[in-house]
Structure formats: structure tokens, C-alpha cells
Amino acid sequence: MDYIRIKDLLDAPKTGDTVTIKAWVKTKRGSKQVNFIALNDGSTIHNLQIVAESEKFDEEIIKKITTGACISVTGNVVESKGSGQAIEIQAENIEILGESDADKFPLQPKKHSLEFLREKAHLRVRTTTFGAIYRIRHAMIFAVHNFFNDKGFYNVHTPILTSSDAEGAGEMFRVTTLDPKNPPLNEEGEVDWKEDFFERQSNLTVSGQLEGELSALALGNIYTFGPTFRAENSNTTRHLAEFWMIEPEMAFYDLKANAELAEEFLKYLVTYALDHCEDDLNFLAKREEEENKNKPAAEKPALSLLERLKMVRDNDFAYCTYTEAIEILKNSKPNKKKKFAYPVDEWGIDMQSEHEKYLVEKHFKKPVIVTDYPKDIKAFYMRVNEDNKTVAAMDILFPGIGEIVGGSQREERLEVLTARMKDFGIEEEHMWWYLDTRRFGTCVHSGFGLGFERLMLFVTGMTNIRDVIPFPRTPGNCEF
Ligand code: 4AD
Ligand code: MG
């Protein structure tokens, strides 16, 4: 390589060396005689200061050093006299690699709102905030694979195009090669899916779980980490139409072992971020403090970003059953009106995010694992408990997020499973391959799904899920 990355230079600076840096211009300031250029190449949150004396350079070159331009600088590493950095580069040679018209470049050297940056999603990675988020995202992806690899789990690629609805919730994006305006019809006058590419109706996967189960019942312990798609029209700060999910599946694990693995996994990820993303986390923590400075106490998180991460790292998660959670909620006074917007009046309701947040933020004040939900509000594959009213399900609730993990012990008994499918209106003939796991060598097994962007919300302290994935897909948003 004929150039050095800024991170490597800052990690082991040698004054007196001559180095070349290739990077993008953040700002340029200075006087007629001398220019101070802040450069960033994405390797670190820190900018590198370049000192360029005007007399050494063509006027045209200095003019072209504008915010957003890409340049190559060769110069000497010297101790910096300015505060805020240990070293800087005394420029000897500057080459403009890519100009950036200062009047047209959409990102000015000032603070932009997150809303504005969402509309500039193609360039927002050039900002300090999104650089930090992208790097933390990478660290978390790496940590996921590390965790499972160290434990001897196998990573399995599950299909993205499928013809099944793993969650049975009917929230699939349809995939078709038929002409929507003029589809072929069968004798009954309905769309003839036999004419479609796969000769059947197909969709984008909502979860890799069912295929994950097939693998677990051969390899023992596996995990998937892939994109999943949901056409739920929920325009919230916690839902995406395209999100990434990590789904481990383990033969011979019951619900308790499943929950213990999930807790260990989440602690590992948070600890990994604290240990490996210090500079980026410190920046985001300061950013959050700044954002919340003028807010009333009730709207601010009780703990700072770093305190929240350490709270997860250092505390055992709380456990409670759904039934206990409903009792807690019934007897609670969540606000001045002493009422939830969505009342908790009977056993069997689906908990809303205000309920989840109350449990985790006001009642337990740490992550909580809620187990044994009513069978009617959970998916068909969850194992029915002895009471025949609840299933061996678990949701893990996090402060500021609500549900971050959903999982369960799976229904391994063929007759119970087929009866459940009947209740849900799921046709056996579509699921014959899944049912084969229960016909041939079935066993106790469990798994869970961690929403990767929900994890990213927690780790970065960002409050809108659109800001923790490079290209968010939400209702009405699929520009590029
Ligand atoms: O609770 P969910 O729907 O569970 C499943 O998909 C199971 N198949 C998982 C399993 O047992 N293998 O989704 C799991 C997690 C949720 O807890 C949440 O973190 C995330 O996925 N999630 C979403 N994240 C972003 N946008 C959405 N629309 C999400 N829907 C679920
Ligand atoms: Mg769920």
C-alpha cells in the first residue's frame, strides 16, 4: 500500500516519518498563509489535521479542498501545537482525487438533523455520527459470529425466497414474475400461480427459523444471520420492512437453557461493544447527552448510554411469567393519569410497547425475560405447556427498546403440532417438510430471534430504527 489509514497512524504515530493519507475533507479553515484541513478516511472517528502552507501549493489546488472532496496528502508527521490532537501532517504534496462542488454538496460542515440525513441516506455515512454507527454495526456483526463460533455453533444460510410463512402472521412480501396487469388465469378465473416462476406462490422470508430447525435436528447447534422481510404496516421507530435477524436453534435445549443462552449472548455483545468501540461509543454518548440537554427529566433516559450498556453487562436479567407481568401491570400507576393508553384489563391481551417499557424501565429497572405467554397470541410452533393455556415462549425486554428477542421451546410432538396448525388454519400439505422433523427423530429443541437493528438501537442509543441500518426500508421508502 502506498498510503496509511488514519487509525493506524494515530495508533502508532512516529514523528519525523513521511506518510501519504487518502481521505475526504471534513473542513478547511485558516488564513491566507496557512490552511488547516480536517480529514477523515472512515477508519476512525478522529479526524487528522493537515497543515498546508499556501505558498507551497498552487492556488487552484487549495481552492479545490472543499468539504466532501477526496484528496491524497503526502507530508511529515509532526507533533501538533493545537489542542485536540497529538499529531498533524505538514503537507508537502496534495493531489485532488475527486472534487466536490461546495455549493452543491448536500452535507455542509455543520450539524444536520437526523430527519434531513435520512433523505440523504446515500451520503450520510460521511457524517461523524453515521461513521460511528456503521463501525459499531460491523463490530456487532463480527461479535455475533465470534460468539457462536466459539461455542461450536454452525452458521446456516436459510433461503430468502420461500413459499412458507414461518410466523403464520401473513405479513409476507409476495414475489412474482407474472405481469400484475395481465396475469394468466386458471379455469376458475383466478390467478394461475402454476404459471409463475416457482410454479407456486412465493414470498420473501419473514424468518429463517423453520429451516434452522431442520439443521439443528442434524447438526445440534446452529444459527442463522440473514435479512428478513415483513410487510407489516407499522410506521414506528422500532419496525423495519427489511431487518436482519440472528436465529440460533439448539437441539436438546428447553426454554430455560434457551433463555440462559440468550442472556449470555446479549451480555457478550454489549461487552464486546464496550471493549472494542470505545471512541465511537464515547462520541454517541456525548451526542445523546447534548440532544437531551433541554428535555424535561421525564423524557430523558434514566441512565446515560454507557451506564445502560454496563447495566446489561453487570446485572442478571429479571424473569417473570406473562401472568405475573399482567398482575404487575394491573396494579401499576404508569403516569399521572394512572392509566395506560391501552388498558390492561384481562389475561390474554397482547402486551403493547408501553406495557413492555413500564415493566423494564419502571418496575424491574433492568432487562426482563417474560415467559409462558397465552397460546392464542403466539406462533403455532411454540410448545404448549401442561396448563394447555400457555406456551413455552420467551420475550426479552430491554430498556428504551421493549422486545429485543423473541423465542420459544418448539412443539416437538407431531400430534400437538398438527392440531395447533389446524387451529391457526395452516395447511399440513404446505408444511410436510417441517412436519418430517417431528416424524423422524424428533427431540426437545429451542431457539430465539434477536432483531439486529433493535440491538443496534440499544448499543448506539439512537432512538429511530431508520438510523441504525444503512438503507432503511419502511412504508413508502425504497428509493435506492
Ligand atoms: O418475535 P419475532 O417475530 O420472532 C421470530 O421471528 C422467531 N422466528 C424467532 C425465533 O424464535 N427464531 O422476531 C424476533 C425479533 C423480535 O424480538 C425483534 O427484535 C425483531 O426480531 N423484529 C423486528 N425488528 C425490526 N423490524 C421489525 N419489523 C421486526 N419484527 C421483529
Ligand atoms: Mg415477537
PDB file of C-alpha atoms in Angstrom, residues 126-387:
ATOM      1  CA  ARG A 126     -19.853  10.606   5.543  1.00  0.00           C
ATOM      2  CA  THR A 127     -21.038  12.271   8.765  1.00  0.00           C
ATOM      3  CA  THR A 128     -19.321  11.647  12.095  1.00  0.00           C
ATOM      4  CA  THR A 129     -22.461  10.154  13.661  1.00  0.00           C
ATOM      5  CA  PHE A 130     -23.150   7.667  10.881  1.00  0.00           C
ATOM      6  CA  GLY A 131     -19.478   6.739  10.547  1.00  0.00           C
ATOM      7  CA  ALA A 132     -19.634   5.705  14.220  1.00  0.00           C
ATOM      8  CA  ILE A 133     -22.885   3.767  13.709  1.00  0.00           C
ATOM      9  CA  TYR A 134     -21.562   1.884  10.666  1.00  0.00           C
ATOM     10  CA  ARG A 135     -18.383   0.898  12.519  1.00  0.00           C
ATOM     11  CA  ILE A 136     -20.330  -0.307  15.570  1.00  0.00           C
ATOM     12  CA  ARG A 137     -22.647  -2.247  13.266  1.00  0.00           C
ATOM     13  CA  HIS A 138     -19.640  -4.030  11.821  1.00  0.00           C
ATOM     14  CA  ALA A 139     -18.271  -4.778  15.297  1.00  0.00           C
ATOM     15  CA  MET A 140     -21.613  -6.275  16.352  1.00  0.00           C
ATOM     16  CA  ILE A 141     -21.832  -8.461  13.211  1.00  0.00           C
ATOM     17  CA  PHE A 142     -18.339  -9.732  13.905  1.00  0.00           C
ATOM     18  CA  ALA A 143     -19.163 -10.339  17.590  1.00  0.00           C
ATOM     19  CA  VAL A 144     -22.255 -12.384  16.675  1.00  0.00           C
ATOM     20  CA  HIS A 145     -20.165 -14.771  14.583  1.00  0.00           C
ATOM     21  CA  ASN A 146     -17.419 -14.865  17.220  1.00  0.00           C
ATOM     22  CA  PHE A 147     -19.838 -15.793  19.988  1.00  0.00           C
ATOM     23  CA  PHE A 148     -21.390 -18.709  18.142  1.00  0.00           C
ATOM     24  CA  ASN A 149     -18.181 -19.907  16.533  1.00  0.00           C
ATOM     25  CA  ASP A 150     -16.508 -20.064  19.963  1.00  0.00           C
ATOM     26  CA  LYS A 151     -19.435 -22.167  21.196  1.00  0.00           C
ATOM     27  CA  GLY A 152     -19.257 -24.604  18.283  1.00  0.00           C
ATOM     28  CA  PHE A 153     -22.498 -23.450  16.628  1.00  0.00           C
ATOM     29  CA  TYR A 154     -22.674 -23.744  12.834  1.00  0.00           C
ATOM     30  CA  ASN A 155     -23.814 -20.827  10.714  1.00  0.00           C
ATOM     31  CA  VAL A 156     -26.539 -21.901   8.280  1.00  0.00           C
ATOM     32  CA  HIS A 157     -27.764 -19.927   5.277  1.00  0.00           C
ATOM     33  CA  THR A 158     -31.524 -20.243   5.076  1.00  0.00           C
ATOM     34  CA  PRO A 159     -33.463 -19.269   1.935  1.00  0.00           C
ATOM     35  CA  ILE A 160     -34.600 -15.719   1.305  1.00  0.00           C
ATOM     36  CA  LEU A 161     -37.148 -16.813  -1.295  1.00  0.00           C
ATOM     37  CA  THR A 162     -39.614 -19.258   0.240  1.00  0.00           C
ATOM     38  CA  SER A 163     -43.188 -20.384  -0.115  1.00  0.00           C
ATOM     39  CA  SER A 164     -43.846 -20.676   3.632  1.00  0.00           C
ATOM     40  CA  ASP A 165     -44.892 -18.131   6.249  1.00  0.00           C
ATOM     41  CA  ALA A 166     -42.706 -19.030   9.232  1.00  0.00           C
ATOM     42  CA  GLU A 167     -44.575 -16.811  11.676  1.00  0.00           C
ATOM     43  CA  GLY A 168     -48.021 -17.588  10.278  1.00  0.00           C
ATOM     44  CA  ALA A 169     -48.871 -13.901  10.551  1.00  0.00           C
ATOM     45  CA  GLY A 170     -49.481 -13.233   6.843  1.00  0.00           C
ATOM     46  CA  GLU A 171     -47.013 -10.358   6.668  1.00  0.00           C
ATOM     47  CA  MET A 172     -45.090 -11.517   3.624  1.00  0.00           C
ATOM     48  CA  PHE A 173     -43.859  -9.583   0.635  1.00  0.00           C
ATOM     49  CA  ARG A 174     -45.035 -11.520  -2.393  1.00  0.00           C
ATOM     50  CA  VAL A 175     -42.538 -12.370  -5.113  1.00  0.00           C
ATOM     51  CA  THR A 176     -43.770 -12.970  -8.637  1.00  0.00           C
ATOM     52  CA  THR A 177     -42.620 -12.837 -12.242  1.00  0.00           C
ATOM     53  CA  LEU A 178     -46.196 -12.614 -13.528  1.00  0.00           C
ATOM     54  CA  ASP A 179     -47.399  -9.425 -15.190  1.00  0.00           C
ATOM     55  CA  PRO A 180     -49.518  -7.763 -12.470  1.00  0.00           C
ATOM     56  CA  LYS A 181     -51.713  -6.070 -15.073  1.00  0.00           C
ATOM     57  CA  ASN A 182     -52.337  -9.173 -17.071  1.00  0.00           C
ATOM     58  CA  PRO A 183     -51.727 -12.354 -15.029  1.00  0.00           C
ATOM     59  CA  PRO A 184     -52.592 -15.755 -16.513  1.00  0.00           C
ATOM     60  CA  LEU A 185     -55.889 -17.099 -15.141  1.00  0.00           C
ATOM     61  CA  ASN A 186     -56.926 -20.679 -14.445  1.00  0.00           C
ATOM     62  CA  GLU A 187     -60.251 -22.267 -15.342  1.00  0.00           C
ATOM     63  CA  GLU A 188     -61.879 -20.760 -12.242  1.00  0.00           C
ATOM     64  CA  GLY A 189     -60.769 -17.292 -13.335  1.00  0.00           C
ATOM     65  CA  GLU A 190     -58.190 -16.952 -10.541  1.00  0.00           C
ATOM     66  CA  VAL A 191     -54.517 -16.113 -10.958  1.00  0.00           C
ATOM     67  CA  ASP A 192     -52.788 -19.272 -12.153  1.00  0.00           C
ATOM     68  CA  TRP A 193     -49.727 -19.465  -9.877  1.00  0.00           C
ATOM     69  CA  LYS A 194     -48.596 -22.594 -11.733  1.00  0.00           C
ATOM     70  CA  GLU A 195     -47.533 -20.193 -14.478  1.00  0.00           C
ATOM     71  CA  ASP A 196     -45.330 -18.247 -12.057  1.00  0.00           C
ATOM     72  CA  PHE A 197     -41.552 -18.710 -11.866  1.00  0.00           C
ATOM     73  CA  PHE A 198     -41.656 -21.188  -8.980  1.00  0.00           C
ATOM     74  CA  GLU A 199     -44.963 -22.684 -10.170  1.00  0.00           C
ATOM     75  CA  ARG A 200     -46.490 -21.621  -6.851  1.00  0.00           C
ATOM     76  CA  GLN A 201     -46.986 -18.519  -4.739  1.00  0.00           C
ATOM     77  CA  SER A 202     -43.752 -17.385  -3.129  1.00  0.00           C
ATOM     78  CA  ASN A 203     -42.546 -14.614  -0.874  1.00  0.00           C
ATOM     79  CA  LEU A 204     -39.549 -13.117   0.904  1.00  0.00           C
ATOM     80  CA  THR A 205     -38.789 -14.889   4.156  1.00  0.00           C
ATOM     81  CA  VAL A 206     -40.098 -13.471   7.442  1.00  0.00           C
ATOM     82  CA  SER A 207     -37.743 -15.701   9.468  1.00  0.00           C
ATOM     83  CA  GLY A 208     -35.181 -18.450   8.889  1.00  0.00           C
ATOM     84  CA  GLN A 209     -36.396 -20.400  11.910  1.00  0.00           C
ATOM     85  CA  LEU A 210     -38.204 -23.303  10.280  1.00  0.00           C
ATOM     86  CA  GLU A 211     -35.238 -24.139   8.053  1.00  0.00           C
ATOM     87  CA  GLY A 212     -32.990 -23.530  11.077  1.00  0.00           C
ATOM     88  CA  GLU A 213     -34.899 -26.226  12.952  1.00  0.00           C
ATOM     89  CA  LEU A 214     -34.227 -28.689  10.130  1.00  0.00           C
ATOM     90  CA  SER A 215     -30.495 -28.083  10.533  1.00  0.00           C
ATOM     91  CA  ALA A 216     -30.493 -28.156  14.350  1.00  0.00           C
ATOM     92  CA  LEU A 217     -32.058 -31.602  14.251  1.00  0.00           C
ATOM     93  CA  ALA A 218     -28.946 -32.843  12.493  1.00  0.00           C
ATOM     94  CA  LEU A 219     -26.077 -30.538  13.458  1.00  0.00           C
ATOM     95  CA  GLY A 220     -27.120 -29.923  17.064  1.00  0.00           C
ATOM     96  CA  ASN A 221     -26.478 -26.209  17.451  1.00  0.00           C
ATOM     97  CA  ILE A 222     -26.842 -23.758  14.575  1.00  0.00           C
ATOM     98  CA  TYR A 223     -27.534 -20.087  13.976  1.00  0.00           C
ATOM     99  CA  THR A 224     -28.737 -18.045  11.032  1.00  0.00           C
ATOM    100  CA  PHE A 225     -27.951 -14.385  10.450  1.00  0.00           C
ATOM    101  CA  GLY A 226     -29.834 -13.068   7.493  1.00  0.00           C
ATOM    102  CA  PRO A 227     -32.194 -10.448   6.154  1.00  0.00           C
ATOM    103  CA  THR A 228     -35.877 -10.923   6.917  1.00  0.00           C
ATOM    104  CA  PHE A 229     -38.831  -9.069   5.463  1.00  0.00           C
ATOM    105  CA  ARG A 230     -42.172  -8.055   6.918  1.00  0.00           C
ATOM    106  CA  ALA A 231     -44.952  -6.221   5.172  1.00  0.00           C
ATOM    107  CA  GLU A 232     -46.483  -5.080   8.437  1.00  0.00           C
ATOM    108  CA  ASN A 233     -47.656  -1.549   8.007  1.00  0.00           C
ATOM    109  CA  SER A 234     -46.272  -0.332  11.292  1.00  0.00           C
ATOM    110  CA  ASN A 235     -44.737   3.064  10.860  1.00  0.00           C
ATOM    111  CA  THR A 236     -42.925   3.139  14.187  1.00  0.00           C
ATOM    112  CA  THR A 237     -39.413   3.884  15.403  1.00  0.00           C
ATOM    113  CA  ARG A 238     -38.845   0.149  16.071  1.00  0.00           C
ATOM    114  CA  HIS A 239     -40.063  -1.549  12.886  1.00  0.00           C
ATOM    115  CA  LEU A 240     -38.430  -2.023   9.508  1.00  0.00           C
ATOM    116  CA  ALA A 241     -39.791  -3.824   6.458  1.00  0.00           C
ATOM    117  CA  GLU A 242     -36.294  -5.283   5.919  1.00  0.00           C
ATOM    118  CA  PHE A 243     -34.307  -6.124   9.024  1.00  0.00           C
ATOM    119  CA  TRP A 244     -31.547  -8.544   9.976  1.00  0.00           C
ATOM    120  CA  MET A 245     -32.180 -11.312  12.429  1.00  0.00           C
ATOM    121  CA  ILE A 246     -29.921 -13.729  14.285  1.00  0.00           C
ATOM    122  CA  GLU A 247     -31.711 -17.004  14.964  1.00  0.00           C
ATOM    123  CA  PRO A 248     -29.923 -19.721  16.948  1.00  0.00           C
ATOM    124  CA  GLU A 249     -31.633 -23.096  17.173  1.00  0.00           C
ATOM    125  CA  MET A 250     -30.483 -25.805  19.592  1.00  0.00           C
ATOM    126  CA  ALA A 251     -31.345 -29.476  19.843  1.00  0.00           C
ATOM    127  CA  PHE A 252     -31.924 -30.701  23.428  1.00  0.00           C
ATOM    128  CA  TYR A 253     -32.373 -27.159  24.865  1.00  0.00           C
ATOM    129  CA  ASP A 254     -35.513 -26.481  26.879  1.00  0.00           C
ATOM    130  CA  LEU A 255     -36.915 -22.995  27.492  1.00  0.00           C
ATOM    131  CA  LYS A 256     -34.654 -22.400  30.494  1.00  0.00           C
ATOM    132  CA  ALA A 257     -31.477 -23.288  28.603  1.00  0.00           C
ATOM    133  CA  ASN A 258     -32.715 -21.146  25.707  1.00  0.00           C
ATOM    134  CA  ALA A 259     -33.220 -18.113  27.956  1.00  0.00           C
ATOM    135  CA  GLU A 260     -29.820 -18.582  29.580  1.00  0.00           C
ATOM    136  CA  LEU A 261     -28.121 -18.686  26.191  1.00  0.00           C
ATOM    137  CA  ALA A 262     -29.951 -15.535  25.076  1.00  0.00           C
ATOM    138  CA  GLU A 263     -28.886 -13.675  28.231  1.00  0.00           C
ATOM    139  CA  GLU A 264     -25.268 -14.748  27.815  1.00  0.00           C
ATOM    140  CA  PHE A 265     -25.361 -13.732  24.138  1.00  0.00           C
ATOM    141  CA  LEU A 266     -26.750 -10.255  24.800  1.00  0.00           C
ATOM    142  CA  LYS A 267     -24.213  -9.663  27.578  1.00  0.00           C
ATOM    143  CA  TYR A 268     -21.412 -10.789  25.267  1.00  0.00           C
ATOM    144  CA  LEU A 269     -22.490  -8.374  22.520  1.00  0.00           C
ATOM    145  CA  VAL A 270     -22.793  -5.401  24.859  1.00  0.00           C
ATOM    146  CA  THR A 271     -19.444  -6.213  26.488  1.00  0.00           C
ATOM    147  CA  TYR A 272     -17.849  -6.528  23.055  1.00  0.00           C
ATOM    148  CA  ALA A 273     -19.106  -3.063  22.133  1.00  0.00           C
ATOM    149  CA  LEU A 274     -17.781  -1.561  25.384  1.00  0.00           C
ATOM    150  CA  ASP A 275     -14.390  -3.213  24.856  1.00  0.00           C
ATOM    151  CA  HIS A 276     -13.952  -2.561  21.129  1.00  0.00           C
ATOM    152  CA  CYS A 277     -15.907   0.568  20.194  1.00  0.00           C
ATOM    153  CA  GLU A 278     -14.780   2.984  22.875  1.00  0.00           C
ATOM    154  CA  ASP A 279     -14.187   6.077  20.713  1.00  0.00           C
ATOM    155  CA  ASP A 280     -17.404   5.676  18.728  1.00  0.00           C
ATOM    156  CA  LEU A 281     -19.463   4.984  21.873  1.00  0.00           C
ATOM    157  CA  ASN A 282     -17.996   7.985  23.682  1.00  0.00           C
ATOM    158  CA  PHE A 283     -18.960  10.165  20.756  1.00  0.00           C
ATOM    159  CA  LEU A 284     -22.525   8.785  20.649  1.00  0.00           C
ATOM    160  CA  ALA A 285     -22.855   9.116  24.437  1.00  0.00           C
ATOM    161  CA  LYS A 286     -21.892  12.790  24.242  1.00  0.00           C
ATOM    162  CA  ARG A 287     -24.240  13.247  21.330  1.00  0.00           C
ATOM    163  CA  GLU A 288     -27.133  11.766  23.305  1.00  0.00           C
ATOM    164  CA  GLU A 289     -26.365  13.980  26.298  1.00  0.00           C
ATOM    165  CA  GLU A 290     -26.354  17.021  24.042  1.00  0.00           C
ATOM    166  CA  GLU A 291     -29.677  16.012  22.397  1.00  0.00           C
ATOM    167  CA  ASN A 292     -31.375  15.541  25.758  1.00  0.00           C
ATOM    168  CA  LYS A 293     -29.894  18.593  27.459  1.00  0.00           C
ATOM    169  CA  ASN A 294     -33.028  20.694  27.314  1.00  0.00           C
ATOM    170  CA  LYS A 295     -35.611  17.942  27.686  1.00  0.00           C
ATOM    171  CA  PRO A 296     -37.694  17.546  30.865  1.00  0.00           C
ATOM    172  CA  ALA A 297     -36.447  14.739  33.137  1.00  0.00           C
ATOM    173  CA  ALA A 298     -39.427  12.503  32.266  1.00  0.00           C
ATOM    174  CA  GLU A 299     -38.349  12.393  28.615  1.00  0.00           C
ATOM    175  CA  LYS A 300     -34.697  11.605  29.304  1.00  0.00           C
ATOM    176  CA  PRO A 301     -33.366   8.083  29.795  1.00  0.00           C
ATOM    177  CA  ALA A 302     -32.695   7.431  33.486  1.00  0.00           C
ATOM    178  CA  LEU A 303     -29.135   6.276  32.711  1.00  0.00           C
ATOM    179  CA  SER A 304     -26.555   7.524  30.216  1.00  0.00           C
ATOM    180  CA  LEU A 305     -25.681   5.380  27.191  1.00  0.00           C
ATOM    181  CA  LEU A 306     -22.562   3.892  28.777  1.00  0.00           C
ATOM    182  CA  GLU A 307     -24.385   3.302  32.070  1.00  0.00           C
ATOM    183  CA  ARG A 308     -27.129   1.443  30.217  1.00  0.00           C
ATOM    184  CA  LEU A 309     -24.602  -0.795  28.483  1.00  0.00           C
ATOM    185  CA  LYS A 310     -22.820  -1.528  31.761  1.00  0.00           C
ATOM    186  CA  MET A 311     -26.151  -2.205  33.451  1.00  0.00           C
ATOM    187  CA  VAL A 312     -26.807  -5.013  30.957  1.00  0.00           C
ATOM    188  CA  ARG A 313     -23.251  -6.298  31.235  1.00  0.00           C
ATOM    189  CA  ASP A 314     -23.208  -6.363  35.045  1.00  0.00           C
ATOM    190  CA  ASN A 315     -26.700  -7.474  36.125  1.00  0.00           C
ATOM    191  CA  ASP A 316     -28.606 -10.721  35.991  1.00  0.00           C
ATOM    192  CA  PHE A 317     -31.743 -10.328  33.896  1.00  0.00           C
ATOM    193  CA  ALA A 318     -35.084 -10.496  35.722  1.00  0.00           C
ATOM    194  CA  TYR A 319     -37.549 -13.297  34.996  1.00  0.00           C
ATOM    195  CA  CYS A 320     -41.330 -13.207  35.167  1.00  0.00           C
ATOM    196  CA  THR A 321     -44.171 -15.113  33.561  1.00  0.00           C
ATOM    197  CA  TYR A 322     -46.726 -13.413  31.356  1.00  0.00           C
ATOM    198  CA  THR A 323     -49.315 -14.000  34.083  1.00  0.00           C
ATOM    199  CA  GLU A 324     -47.128 -12.256  36.666  1.00  0.00           C
ATOM    200  CA  ALA A 325     -46.455  -9.421  34.232  1.00  0.00           C
ATOM    201  CA  ILE A 326     -50.185  -8.828  33.736  1.00  0.00           C
ATOM    202  CA  GLU A 327     -50.660  -8.687  37.542  1.00  0.00           C
ATOM    203  CA  ILE A 328     -47.841  -6.132  37.836  1.00  0.00           C
ATOM    204  CA  LEU A 329     -49.368  -4.028  35.062  1.00  0.00           C
ATOM    205  CA  LYS A 330     -52.881  -4.220  36.508  1.00  0.00           C
ATOM    206  CA  ASN A 331     -51.601  -2.876  39.837  1.00  0.00           C
ATOM    207  CA  SER A 332     -49.404  -0.152  38.379  1.00  0.00           C
ATOM    208  CA  LYS A 333     -49.677   3.603  38.158  1.00  0.00           C
ATOM    209  CA  PRO A 334     -47.719   4.289  34.989  1.00  0.00           C
ATOM    210  CA  ASN A 335     -48.301   8.057  34.819  1.00  0.00           C
ATOM    211  CA  LYS A 336     -50.256  10.948  36.339  1.00  0.00           C
ATOM    212  CA  LYS A 337     -53.485   9.591  34.915  1.00  0.00           C
ATOM    213  CA  LYS A 338     -52.564   6.206  36.445  1.00  0.00           C
ATOM    214  CA  LYS A 339     -53.616   4.516  33.220  1.00  0.00           C
ATOM    215  CA  PHE A 340     -52.076   3.010  30.136  1.00  0.00           C
ATOM    216  CA  ALA A 341     -53.359   4.236  26.771  1.00  0.00           C
ATOM    217  CA  TYR A 342     -54.166   0.581  26.076  1.00  0.00           C
ATOM    218  CA  PRO A 343     -55.796  -0.806  29.253  1.00  0.00           C
ATOM    219  CA  VAL A 344     -54.597  -3.999  30.897  1.00  0.00           C
ATOM    220  CA  ASP A 345     -57.910  -5.422  31.993  1.00  0.00           C
ATOM    221  CA  GLU A 346     -57.751  -9.086  31.183  1.00  0.00           C
ATOM    222  CA  TRP A 347     -55.431 -12.037  30.930  1.00  0.00           C
ATOM    223  CA  GLY A 348     -54.777 -12.847  27.296  1.00  0.00           C
ATOM    224  CA  ILE A 349     -54.132  -9.387  25.863  1.00  0.00           C
ATOM    225  CA  ASP A 350     -51.092  -8.852  23.668  1.00  0.00           C
ATOM    226  CA  MET A 351     -48.717  -6.556  25.541  1.00  0.00           C
ATOM    227  CA  GLN A 352     -48.174  -3.183  23.875  1.00  0.00           C
ATOM    228  CA  SER A 353     -44.853  -1.393  23.840  1.00  0.00           C
ATOM    229  CA  GLU A 354     -45.990   0.961  26.654  1.00  0.00           C
ATOM    230  CA  HIS A 355     -46.537  -2.123  28.848  1.00  0.00           C
ATOM    231  CA  GLU A 356     -43.170  -3.628  27.957  1.00  0.00           C
ATOM    232  CA  LYS A 357     -41.448  -0.323  28.667  1.00  0.00           C
ATOM    233  CA  TYR A 358     -43.188   0.015  32.019  1.00  0.00           C
ATOM    234  CA  LEU A 359     -42.090  -3.469  33.090  1.00  0.00           C
ATOM    235  CA  VAL A 360     -38.474  -2.983  32.134  1.00  0.00           C
ATOM    236  CA  GLU A 361     -37.922   0.708  32.905  1.00  0.00           C
ATOM    237  CA  LYS A 362     -40.168   1.361  35.893  1.00  0.00           C
ATOM    238  CA  HIS A 363     -40.728  -1.988  37.558  1.00  0.00           C
ATOM    239  CA  PHE A 364     -37.668  -4.233  37.115  1.00  0.00           C
ATOM    240  CA  LYS A 365     -35.265  -1.474  36.062  1.00  0.00           C
ATOM    241  CA  LYS A 366     -33.170  -3.991  34.123  1.00  0.00           C
ATOM    242  CA  PRO A 367     -33.690  -6.412  31.223  1.00  0.00           C
ATOM    243  CA  VAL A 368     -36.514  -8.853  31.844  1.00  0.00           C
ATOM    244  CA  ILE A 369     -37.311 -12.236  30.330  1.00  0.00           C
ATOM    245  CA  VAL A 370     -41.070 -12.751  30.122  1.00  0.00           C
ATOM    246  CA  THR A 371     -42.089 -16.392  29.679  1.00  0.00           C
ATOM    247  CA  ASP A 372     -45.188 -18.550  29.178  1.00  0.00           C
ATOM    248  CA  TYR A 373     -47.476 -16.392  27.079  1.00  0.00           C
ATOM    249  CA  PRO A 374     -51.094 -17.295  26.230  1.00  0.00           C
ATOM    250  CA  LYS A 375     -51.040 -19.748  23.357  1.00  0.00           C
ATOM    251  CA  ASP A 376     -53.551 -17.769  21.292  1.00  0.00           C
ATOM    252  CA  ILE A 377     -51.263 -14.752  20.859  1.00  0.00           C
ATOM    253  CA  LYS A 378     -48.097 -16.671  19.937  1.00  0.00           C
ATOM    254  CA  ALA A 379     -46.947 -18.615  16.873  1.00  0.00           C
ATOM    255  CA  PHE A 380     -48.080 -22.150  16.018  1.00  0.00           C
ATOM    256  CA  TYR A 381     -44.657 -23.751  16.551  1.00  0.00           C
ATOM    257  CA  MET A 382     -44.319 -22.897  20.262  1.00  0.00           C
ATOM    258  CA  ARG A 383     -44.574 -25.782  22.721  1.00  0.00           C
ATOM    259  CA  VAL A 384     -47.895 -25.998  24.550  1.00  0.00           C
ATOM    260  CA  ASN A 385     -47.473 -26.051  28.359  1.00  0.00           C
ATOM    261  CA  GLU A 386     -49.213 -28.523  30.670  1.00  0.00           C
ATOM    262  CA  ASP A 387     -51.905 -25.976  31.573  1.00  0.00           C
TER     263      ASP A 387
END
